[in-house]
XYZ file of C-alpha atoms in Angstrom:
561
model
C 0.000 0.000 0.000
C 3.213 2.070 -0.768
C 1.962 6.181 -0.550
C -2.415 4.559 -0.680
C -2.138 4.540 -4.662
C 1.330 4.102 -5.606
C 0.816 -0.059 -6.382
C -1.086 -1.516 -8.853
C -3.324 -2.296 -6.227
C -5.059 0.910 -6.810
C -6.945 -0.737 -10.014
C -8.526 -3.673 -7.292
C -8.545 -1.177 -4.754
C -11.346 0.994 -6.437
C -13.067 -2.117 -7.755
C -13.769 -3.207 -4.304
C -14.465 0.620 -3.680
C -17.002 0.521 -6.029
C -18.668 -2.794 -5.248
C -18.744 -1.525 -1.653
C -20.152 1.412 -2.132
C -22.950 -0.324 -4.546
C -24.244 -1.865 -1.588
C -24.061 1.331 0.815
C -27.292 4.060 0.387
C -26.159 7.054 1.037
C -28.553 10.563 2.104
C -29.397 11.633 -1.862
C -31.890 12.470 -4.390
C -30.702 8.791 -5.738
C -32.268 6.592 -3.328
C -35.143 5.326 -5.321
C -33.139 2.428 -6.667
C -32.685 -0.773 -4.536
C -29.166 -1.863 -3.866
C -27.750 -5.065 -5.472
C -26.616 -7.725 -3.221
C -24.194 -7.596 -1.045
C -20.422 -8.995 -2.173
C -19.308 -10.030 1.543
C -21.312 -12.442 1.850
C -18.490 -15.382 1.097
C -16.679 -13.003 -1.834
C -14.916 -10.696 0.174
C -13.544 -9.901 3.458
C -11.791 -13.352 4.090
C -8.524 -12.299 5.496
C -6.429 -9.579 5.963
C -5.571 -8.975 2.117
C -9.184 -8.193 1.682
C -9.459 -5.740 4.822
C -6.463 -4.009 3.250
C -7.903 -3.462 -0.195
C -10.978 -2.195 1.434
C -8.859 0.533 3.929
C -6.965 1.364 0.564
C -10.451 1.930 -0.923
C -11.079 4.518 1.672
C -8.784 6.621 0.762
C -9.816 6.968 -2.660
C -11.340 10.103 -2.999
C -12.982 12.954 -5.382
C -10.652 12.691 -8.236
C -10.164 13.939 -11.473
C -13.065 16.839 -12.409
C -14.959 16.032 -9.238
C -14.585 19.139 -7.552
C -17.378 19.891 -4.983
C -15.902 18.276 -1.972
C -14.450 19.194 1.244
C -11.150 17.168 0.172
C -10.338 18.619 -3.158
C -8.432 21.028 -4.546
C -11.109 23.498 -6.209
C -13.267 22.466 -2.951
C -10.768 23.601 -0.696
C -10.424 26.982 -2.917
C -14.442 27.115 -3.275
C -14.661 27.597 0.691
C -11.816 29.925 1.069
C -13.172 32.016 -1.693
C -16.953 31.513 -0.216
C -14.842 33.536 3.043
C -13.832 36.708 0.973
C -10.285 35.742 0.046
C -11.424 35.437 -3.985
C -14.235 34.194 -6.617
C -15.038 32.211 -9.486
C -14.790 33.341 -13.012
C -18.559 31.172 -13.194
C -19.768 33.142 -9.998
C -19.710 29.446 -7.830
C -18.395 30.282 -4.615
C -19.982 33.557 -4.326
C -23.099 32.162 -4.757
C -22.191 29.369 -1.944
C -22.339 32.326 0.467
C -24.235 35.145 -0.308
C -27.520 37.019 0.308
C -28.510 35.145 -3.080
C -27.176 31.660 -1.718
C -30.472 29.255 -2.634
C -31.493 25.379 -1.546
C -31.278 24.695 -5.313
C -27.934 25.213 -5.403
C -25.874 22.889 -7.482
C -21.705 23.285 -5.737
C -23.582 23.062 -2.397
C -25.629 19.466 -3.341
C -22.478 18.213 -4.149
C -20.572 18.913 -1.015
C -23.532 17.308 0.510
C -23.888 14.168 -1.697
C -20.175 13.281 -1.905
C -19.705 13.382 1.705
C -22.157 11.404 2.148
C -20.780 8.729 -0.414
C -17.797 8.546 1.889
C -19.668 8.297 4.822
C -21.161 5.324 3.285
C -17.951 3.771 2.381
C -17.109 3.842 5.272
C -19.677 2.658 7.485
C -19.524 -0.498 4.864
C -15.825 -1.198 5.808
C -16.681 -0.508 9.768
C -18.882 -2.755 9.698
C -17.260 -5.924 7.322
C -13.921 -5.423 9.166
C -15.696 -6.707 12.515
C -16.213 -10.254 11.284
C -12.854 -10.221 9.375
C -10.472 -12.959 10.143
C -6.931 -10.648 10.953
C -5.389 -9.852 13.864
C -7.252 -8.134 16.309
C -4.532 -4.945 16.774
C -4.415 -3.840 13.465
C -8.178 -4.727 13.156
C -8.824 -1.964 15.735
C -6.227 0.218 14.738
C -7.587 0.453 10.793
C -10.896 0.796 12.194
C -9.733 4.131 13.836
C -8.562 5.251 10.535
C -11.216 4.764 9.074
C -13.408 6.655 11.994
C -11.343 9.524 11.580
C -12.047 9.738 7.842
C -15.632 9.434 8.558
C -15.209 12.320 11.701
C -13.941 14.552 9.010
C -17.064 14.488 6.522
C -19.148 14.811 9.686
C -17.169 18.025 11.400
C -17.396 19.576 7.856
C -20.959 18.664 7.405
C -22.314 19.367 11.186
C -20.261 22.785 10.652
C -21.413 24.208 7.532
C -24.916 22.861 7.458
C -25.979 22.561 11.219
C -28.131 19.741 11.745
C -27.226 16.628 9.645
C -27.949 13.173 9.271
C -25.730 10.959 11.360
C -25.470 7.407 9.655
C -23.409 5.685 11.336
C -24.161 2.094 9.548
C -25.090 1.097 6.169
C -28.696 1.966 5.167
C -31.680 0.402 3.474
C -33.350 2.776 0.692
C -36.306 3.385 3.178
C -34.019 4.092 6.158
C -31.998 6.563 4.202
C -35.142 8.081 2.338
C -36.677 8.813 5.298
C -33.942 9.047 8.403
C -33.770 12.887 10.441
C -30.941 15.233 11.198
C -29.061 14.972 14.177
C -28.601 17.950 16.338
C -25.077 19.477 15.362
C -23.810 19.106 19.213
C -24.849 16.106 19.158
C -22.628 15.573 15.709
C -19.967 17.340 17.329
C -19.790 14.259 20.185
C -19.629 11.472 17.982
C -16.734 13.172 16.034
C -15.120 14.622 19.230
C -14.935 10.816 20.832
C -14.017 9.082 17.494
C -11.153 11.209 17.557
C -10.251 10.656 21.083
C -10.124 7.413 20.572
C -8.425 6.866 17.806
C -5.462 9.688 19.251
C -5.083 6.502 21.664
C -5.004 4.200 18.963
C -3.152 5.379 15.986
C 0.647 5.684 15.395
C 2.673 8.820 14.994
C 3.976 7.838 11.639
C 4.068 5.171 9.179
C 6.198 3.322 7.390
C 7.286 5.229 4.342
C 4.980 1.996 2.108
C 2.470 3.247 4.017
C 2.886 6.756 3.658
C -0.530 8.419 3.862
C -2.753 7.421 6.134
C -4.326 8.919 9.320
C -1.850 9.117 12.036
C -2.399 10.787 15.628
C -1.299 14.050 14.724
C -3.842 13.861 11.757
C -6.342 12.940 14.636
C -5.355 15.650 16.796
C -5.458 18.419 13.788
C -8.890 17.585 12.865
C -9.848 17.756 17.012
C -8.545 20.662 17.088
C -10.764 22.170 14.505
C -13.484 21.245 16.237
C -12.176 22.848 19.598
C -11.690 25.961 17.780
C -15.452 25.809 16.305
C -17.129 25.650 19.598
C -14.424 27.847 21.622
C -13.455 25.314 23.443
C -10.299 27.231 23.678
C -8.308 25.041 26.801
C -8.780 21.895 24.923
C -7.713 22.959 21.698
C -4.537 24.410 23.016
C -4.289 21.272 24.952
C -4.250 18.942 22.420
C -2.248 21.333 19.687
C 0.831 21.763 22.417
C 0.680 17.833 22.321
C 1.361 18.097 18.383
C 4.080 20.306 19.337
C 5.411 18.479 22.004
C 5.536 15.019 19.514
C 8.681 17.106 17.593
C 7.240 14.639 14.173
C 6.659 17.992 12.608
C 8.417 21.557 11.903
C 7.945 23.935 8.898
C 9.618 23.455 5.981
C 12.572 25.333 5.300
C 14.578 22.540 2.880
C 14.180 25.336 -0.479
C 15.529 28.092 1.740
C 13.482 31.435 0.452
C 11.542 29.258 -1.740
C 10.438 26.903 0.928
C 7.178 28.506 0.786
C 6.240 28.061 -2.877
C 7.253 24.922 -2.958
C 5.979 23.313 -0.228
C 2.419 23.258 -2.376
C 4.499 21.817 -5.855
C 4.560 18.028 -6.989
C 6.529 16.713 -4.007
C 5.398 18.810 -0.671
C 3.437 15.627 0.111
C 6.487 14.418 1.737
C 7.589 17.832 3.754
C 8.206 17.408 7.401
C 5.651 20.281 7.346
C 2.796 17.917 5.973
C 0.929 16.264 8.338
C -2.218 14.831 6.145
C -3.027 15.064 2.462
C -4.966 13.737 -0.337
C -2.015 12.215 -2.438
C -1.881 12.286 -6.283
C -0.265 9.872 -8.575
C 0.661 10.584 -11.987
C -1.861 8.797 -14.761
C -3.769 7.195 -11.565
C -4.863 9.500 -9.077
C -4.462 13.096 -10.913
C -7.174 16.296 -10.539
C -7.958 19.048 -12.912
C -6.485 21.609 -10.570
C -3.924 23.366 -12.815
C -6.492 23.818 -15.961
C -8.590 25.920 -13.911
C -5.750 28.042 -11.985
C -3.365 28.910 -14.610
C -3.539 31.824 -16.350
C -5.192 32.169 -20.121
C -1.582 33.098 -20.725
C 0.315 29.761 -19.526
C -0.207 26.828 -21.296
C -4.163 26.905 -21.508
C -4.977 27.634 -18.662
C -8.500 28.649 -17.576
C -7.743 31.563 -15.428
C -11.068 30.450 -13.512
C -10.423 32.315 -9.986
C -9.704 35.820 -9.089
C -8.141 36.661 -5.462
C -9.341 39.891 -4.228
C -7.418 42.835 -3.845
C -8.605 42.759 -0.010
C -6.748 39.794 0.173
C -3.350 40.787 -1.111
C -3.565 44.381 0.692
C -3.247 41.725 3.483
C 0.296 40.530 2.875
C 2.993 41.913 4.872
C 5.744 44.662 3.738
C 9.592 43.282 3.957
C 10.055 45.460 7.508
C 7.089 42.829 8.533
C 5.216 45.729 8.620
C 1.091 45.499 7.157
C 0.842 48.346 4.273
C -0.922 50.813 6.749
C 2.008 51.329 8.877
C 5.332 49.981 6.858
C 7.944 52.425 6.013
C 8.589 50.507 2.566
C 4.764 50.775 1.457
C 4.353 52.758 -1.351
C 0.509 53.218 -2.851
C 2.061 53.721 -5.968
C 4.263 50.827 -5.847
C 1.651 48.068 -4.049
C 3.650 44.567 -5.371
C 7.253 46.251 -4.278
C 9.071 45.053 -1.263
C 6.373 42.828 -0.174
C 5.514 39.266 1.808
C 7.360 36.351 0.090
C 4.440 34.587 0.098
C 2.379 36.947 -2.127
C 4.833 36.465 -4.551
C 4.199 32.956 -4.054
C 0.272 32.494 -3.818
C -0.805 35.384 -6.521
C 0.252 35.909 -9.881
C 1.212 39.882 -9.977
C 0.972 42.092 -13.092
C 3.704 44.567 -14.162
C 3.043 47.527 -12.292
C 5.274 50.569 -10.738
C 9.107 48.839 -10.427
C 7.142 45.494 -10.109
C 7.771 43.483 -13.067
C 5.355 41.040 -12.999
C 5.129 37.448 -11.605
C 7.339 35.104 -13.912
C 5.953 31.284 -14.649
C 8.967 29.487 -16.744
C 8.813 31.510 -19.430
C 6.425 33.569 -19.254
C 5.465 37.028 -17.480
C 2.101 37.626 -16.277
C 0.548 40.661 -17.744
C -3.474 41.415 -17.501
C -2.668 45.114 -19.098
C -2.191 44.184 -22.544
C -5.289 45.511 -24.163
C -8.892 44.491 -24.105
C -9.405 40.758 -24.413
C -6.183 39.719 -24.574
C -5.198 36.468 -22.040
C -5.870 37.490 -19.088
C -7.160 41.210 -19.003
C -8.318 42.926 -16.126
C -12.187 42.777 -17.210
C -12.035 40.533 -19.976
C -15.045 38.760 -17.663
C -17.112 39.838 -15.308
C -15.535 38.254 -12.536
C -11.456 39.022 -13.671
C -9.871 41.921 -11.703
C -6.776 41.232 -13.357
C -4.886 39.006 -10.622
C -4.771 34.753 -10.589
C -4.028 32.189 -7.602
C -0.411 30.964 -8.336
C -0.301 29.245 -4.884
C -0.099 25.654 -5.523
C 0.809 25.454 -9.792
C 3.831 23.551 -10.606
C 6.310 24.503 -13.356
C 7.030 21.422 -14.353
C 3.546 20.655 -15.870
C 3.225 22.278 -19.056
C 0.835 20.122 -20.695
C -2.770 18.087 -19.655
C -3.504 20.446 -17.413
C -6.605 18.378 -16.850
C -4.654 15.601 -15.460
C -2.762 16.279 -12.875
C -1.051 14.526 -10.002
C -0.295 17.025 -7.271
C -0.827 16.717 -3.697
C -3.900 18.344 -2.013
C -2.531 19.963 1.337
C -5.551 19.209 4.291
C -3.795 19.621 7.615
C 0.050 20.998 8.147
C 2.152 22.154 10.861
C 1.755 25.814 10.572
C -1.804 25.152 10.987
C -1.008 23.763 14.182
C 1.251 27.072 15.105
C -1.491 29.506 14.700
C -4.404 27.475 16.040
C -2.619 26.768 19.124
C -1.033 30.383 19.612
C -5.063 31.541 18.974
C -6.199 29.026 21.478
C -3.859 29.702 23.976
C -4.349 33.588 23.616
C -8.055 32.827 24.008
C -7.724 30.536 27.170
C -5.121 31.815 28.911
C -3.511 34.990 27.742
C -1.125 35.554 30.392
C 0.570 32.450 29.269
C 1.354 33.924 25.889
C 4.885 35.236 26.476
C 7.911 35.866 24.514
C 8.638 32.525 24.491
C 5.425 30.899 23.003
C 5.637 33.336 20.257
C 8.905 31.959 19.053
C 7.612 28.952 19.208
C 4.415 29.607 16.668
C 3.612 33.010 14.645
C 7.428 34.181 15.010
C 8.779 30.290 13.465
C 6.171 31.096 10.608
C 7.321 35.015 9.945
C 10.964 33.700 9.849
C 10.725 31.480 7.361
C 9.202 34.431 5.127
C 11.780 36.729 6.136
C 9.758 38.977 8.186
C 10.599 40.839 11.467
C 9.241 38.824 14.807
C 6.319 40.126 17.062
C 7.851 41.195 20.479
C 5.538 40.491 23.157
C 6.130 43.564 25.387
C 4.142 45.527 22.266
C 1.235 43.537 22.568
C -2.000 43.155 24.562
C -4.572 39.691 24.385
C -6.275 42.174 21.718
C -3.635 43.026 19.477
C -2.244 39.054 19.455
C -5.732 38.243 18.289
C -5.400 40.150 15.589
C -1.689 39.342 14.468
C -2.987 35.522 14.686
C -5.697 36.609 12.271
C -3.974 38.356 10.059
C -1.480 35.811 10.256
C -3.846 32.819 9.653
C -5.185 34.728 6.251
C -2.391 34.864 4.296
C 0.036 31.596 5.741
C -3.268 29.391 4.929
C -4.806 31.480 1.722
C -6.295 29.370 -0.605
C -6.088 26.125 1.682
C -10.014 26.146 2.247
C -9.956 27.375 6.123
C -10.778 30.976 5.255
C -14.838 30.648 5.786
C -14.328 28.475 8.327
C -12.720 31.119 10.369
C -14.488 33.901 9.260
C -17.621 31.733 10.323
C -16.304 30.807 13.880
C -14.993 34.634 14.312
C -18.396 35.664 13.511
C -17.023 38.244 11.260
C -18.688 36.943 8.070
C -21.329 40.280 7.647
C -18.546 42.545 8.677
C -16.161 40.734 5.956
C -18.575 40.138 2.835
C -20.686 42.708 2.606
C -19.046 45.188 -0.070
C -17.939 45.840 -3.337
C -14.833 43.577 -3.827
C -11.464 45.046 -5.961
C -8.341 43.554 -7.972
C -5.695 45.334 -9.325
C -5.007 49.117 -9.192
C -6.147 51.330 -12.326
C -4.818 54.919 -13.714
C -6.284 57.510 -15.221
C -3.029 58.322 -17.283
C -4.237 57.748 -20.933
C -0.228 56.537 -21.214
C -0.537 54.034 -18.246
C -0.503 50.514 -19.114
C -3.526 50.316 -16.390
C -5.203 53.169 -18.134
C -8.833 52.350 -16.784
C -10.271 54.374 -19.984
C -13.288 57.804 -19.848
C -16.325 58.310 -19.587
C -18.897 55.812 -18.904
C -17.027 53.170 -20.220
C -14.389 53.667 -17.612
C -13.757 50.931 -15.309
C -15.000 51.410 -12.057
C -12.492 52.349 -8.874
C -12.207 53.126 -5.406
C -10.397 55.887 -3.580
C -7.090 54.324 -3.763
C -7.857 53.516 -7.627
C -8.418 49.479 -7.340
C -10.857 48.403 -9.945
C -14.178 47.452 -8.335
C -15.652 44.515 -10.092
C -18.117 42.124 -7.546
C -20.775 43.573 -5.033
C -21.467 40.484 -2.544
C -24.376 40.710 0.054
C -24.050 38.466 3.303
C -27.141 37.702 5.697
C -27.452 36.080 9.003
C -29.171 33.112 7.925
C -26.086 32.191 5.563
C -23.954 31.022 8.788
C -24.938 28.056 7.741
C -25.667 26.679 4.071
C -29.040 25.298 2.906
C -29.954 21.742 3.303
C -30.198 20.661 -0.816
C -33.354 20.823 -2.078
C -33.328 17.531 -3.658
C -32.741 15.359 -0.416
C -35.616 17.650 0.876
C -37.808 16.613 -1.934
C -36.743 12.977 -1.307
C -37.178 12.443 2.513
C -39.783 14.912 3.800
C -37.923 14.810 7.569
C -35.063 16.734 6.636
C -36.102 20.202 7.840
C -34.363 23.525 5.847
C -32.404 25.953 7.575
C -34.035 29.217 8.717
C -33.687 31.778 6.092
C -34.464 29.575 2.519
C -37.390 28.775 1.389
């Protein structure tokens, strides 16, 4: 089971997938068809060979243009765009989140629906693996795997849509057409003692042929999250300093200055940073990742996402400064002397002494006339800049098929949660020391000036771990999560969004043109291009209005009709 899909097990691995998941029913608008009979009955599960195809088989996920799902790439970048950090060229994620946001909606039935095809996967192997003849350690530690796999469909679920069905064995069509939602604390239990156990259960690391799979820091992560959701501040910074305290992690620095940038390439899977991913294997287990983020420009690339302006005012100056108070900010200058990993996560047009983000060969440039590759307004959803966070040189070709890595849980994760947690809990402990240890290790590796704790009150650390959090984790699908749990959402998406800064120099490059068919700008002169509305009731996401039309006890969430 060398890396989950690195054998040619991988081709029986998703043939038992399949067959398992044939006889599984999972929460959908499908459940009017009866489910064929059952292959472990005799077929399957007769040893421990078996049992290991099957936990292979769980970790097959969304894969290849399957991309609404809360373990995929353009999921990930769906939900962090859905929190203000960007949008979609097709107007997807803002429409995930918005005053507009509607129980018909198509990305949002998907998140549902696939989870709940893992959920059924896995409830099938939970329950086979019982009865399995193996030995009984591994038995129960494969189980745990498997449990925390299952926890982290459910956390996502129970998080974004509130009250959620809970199956926690494998349904008939009648039981799944017609079972209720489960209370989201009561969600938040089963996940929170799943994990708990399995912390107990599961090794620190593998074996590199079994590179992977869920270990205890993986467990710990995801238990964290769900610390930080409820505010249970004490027992996320509990279990975080444990991570810590393991020493089987520490950022990545192996690249020196580029440590950053690559640490999201074809190969970051195997950082000491890393602590779980989806892995990708080249012609088995690829995505269509890079034909939606490169630019029109590079190799035919889709150019499908636009980070906001809002989010790149965000990065840091070189004196570690933000632009509001840095001595090297100049507004006339905004992409000079700035945060390594801007340079890294956004591809930057030629502007001031900026000369534009390079890719191989080729410069980015969204100021070469009207509807050229990639031009400011070309769409109604360009503003001119492009995620670069995550693309890999060395693919220049079948963009639609490619292998990298999906990043889920890594160590500076663990860094800021626990320095937030701690702050939260217990802010006397926060001293010079601690931030060393978390938000200081993460501004060194960028280059940038530490935080000095005699400058700073419980307030202003809050706010340095938010900052912080943005633009170390952009694009890595925690960015609505946070804004949700901050309870900053109408504060943060309720105004007209910008990219990249016009002129009104008819000789400028970024000449935004007269008249009424001049581009529209702010006071600063960044083009404003998307108006997005936020609402109360969109804390949490509708409950799709195909299950609803399917099993009449599923009850909507206040606010759609």
């Amino acid at each position: 089971m060398k890396n989950i899909y690195h054998t040619l097990e991988i081709t029986k691995a998703c043939l038992v997938t399949l067959a398992l998941s044939l006889v599984t029913v999972s929460c959908s608008d499908l459940l009017d068809k009866e489910p064929p009979s059952s292959i472990s009955d005799g077929s399957f599960w007769t040893g421990e060979g078996d049992a290991m195809l099957a936990l292979t088989g769980c970790y097959r996920f969304q894969t290849g243009w399957s991309h609404d799902d809360f373990a995929t790439p353009q999921g990930l970048l769906y939900l962090d765009f859905a929190g203000g950090n960007g949008t979609e060229k097709e107007n997807f994620s803002t429409l995930m989140a918005s005053s507009n946001t509607v129980a018909t909606n198509g990305n949002l039935r998907w998140y549902w629906g696939n989870a709940y095809t893992q959920i059924a996967k896995y409830n099938v192997f939970l329950e086979n693996i019982t009865d399995c003849p193996m030995d009984g350690d591994k038995k129960e530690i494969w189980s745990a795997e498997v449990k925390c796999l299952r926890a982290y469909f459910l956390f996502n679920l129970a998080f974004y849509y509130k009250d959620v069905p809970m199956p926690l064995k494998t349904l008939s069509v009648e039981e799944a057409n017609t079972i209720s939602q489960t209370p989201q604390a009561d969600v938040y239990a089963q996940v929170e003692t799943d994990l708990k156990a399995a912390i107990n259960l599961l090794p620190t690391k593998y074996s590199s042929e079994e590179y992977g799979r869920f270990t205890k820091g993986a467990a710990q992560v995801l238990l964290s999250r769900l610390y930080l959701a409820q505010e249970k501040w004490s027992e996320a910074a509990a279990v975080l300093r444990s991570v810590i305290d393991s020493g089987t992690y520490e950022l990545d620095r192996r690249y020196g200055e580029d440590s950053y940038e690559k640490l999201f390439q074809i190969g970051g899977e195997y950082s000491p940073e890393t602590i779980f991913c989806i892995m990708g294997v080249k012609d088995l287990y690829t995505n269509s990742r890079y034909q939606y983020l490169y630019p029109e420009a590079a190799y035919g690339g889709w150019h499908q996402f636009a980070p906001y302006n809002e989010l790149v005012k965000e990065y840091f100056c070189t004196d570690g400064k933000d632009i509001k108070t840095s001595e090297v900010y100049d507004e006339n200058d905004p992409y000079a002397n700035r945060d390594l990993r801007l340079y890294a996560s956004v591809f930057l047009p030629p502007l001031g002494s900026y000369p534009g983000s390079t890719y191989n060969d080729i410069t980015y440039d969204c100021f070469k006339g009207a509807n050229t590759s990639d031009y400011y307004n070309k769409f109604a959803l360009f503003n001119g800049y492009c995620p670069k966070k995550g693309c890999d040189p060395s693919i220049i070709n079948n963009l639609g098929a490619t292998p990298t890595y999906t990043p889920i849980m890594r160590y500076a994760e663990v860094l800021l949660s626990y320095l937030e947690a701690l702050n939260e809990a217990q802010p006397s402990a926060v001293d010079q020391d601690i931030l060393d240890l978390t938000i200081n290790d993460i501004r060194d590796r960028v280059k940038l000036t530490k935080l000095e704790k005699a400058n700073m009150s419980q307030e202003l650390i809050r706010e340095a771990v938010r900052k912080e959090r943005r633009v170390e984790l952009a694009f890595e699908g925690l960015r609505y999560y946070d804004v949700l749990r901050w309870g900053i959402a109408e504060k943060e998406l309720n105004h007209t969004f910008t990219g990249v800064k016009l002129s009104d120099d008819p000789k400028a490059r970024n000449y935004r043109g007269s008249g009424t068919a001049a581009s529209p700008v702010d006071e600063d002169m960044y083009y404003q291009f998307e108006k997005r509305t936020w609402s109360p009731h969109n804390r949490y996401f509708p409950i799709p209005q195909n299950d609803l039309n399917v099993n009449k006890n599923l009850k909507q969430n206040t606010g759609y009709n």
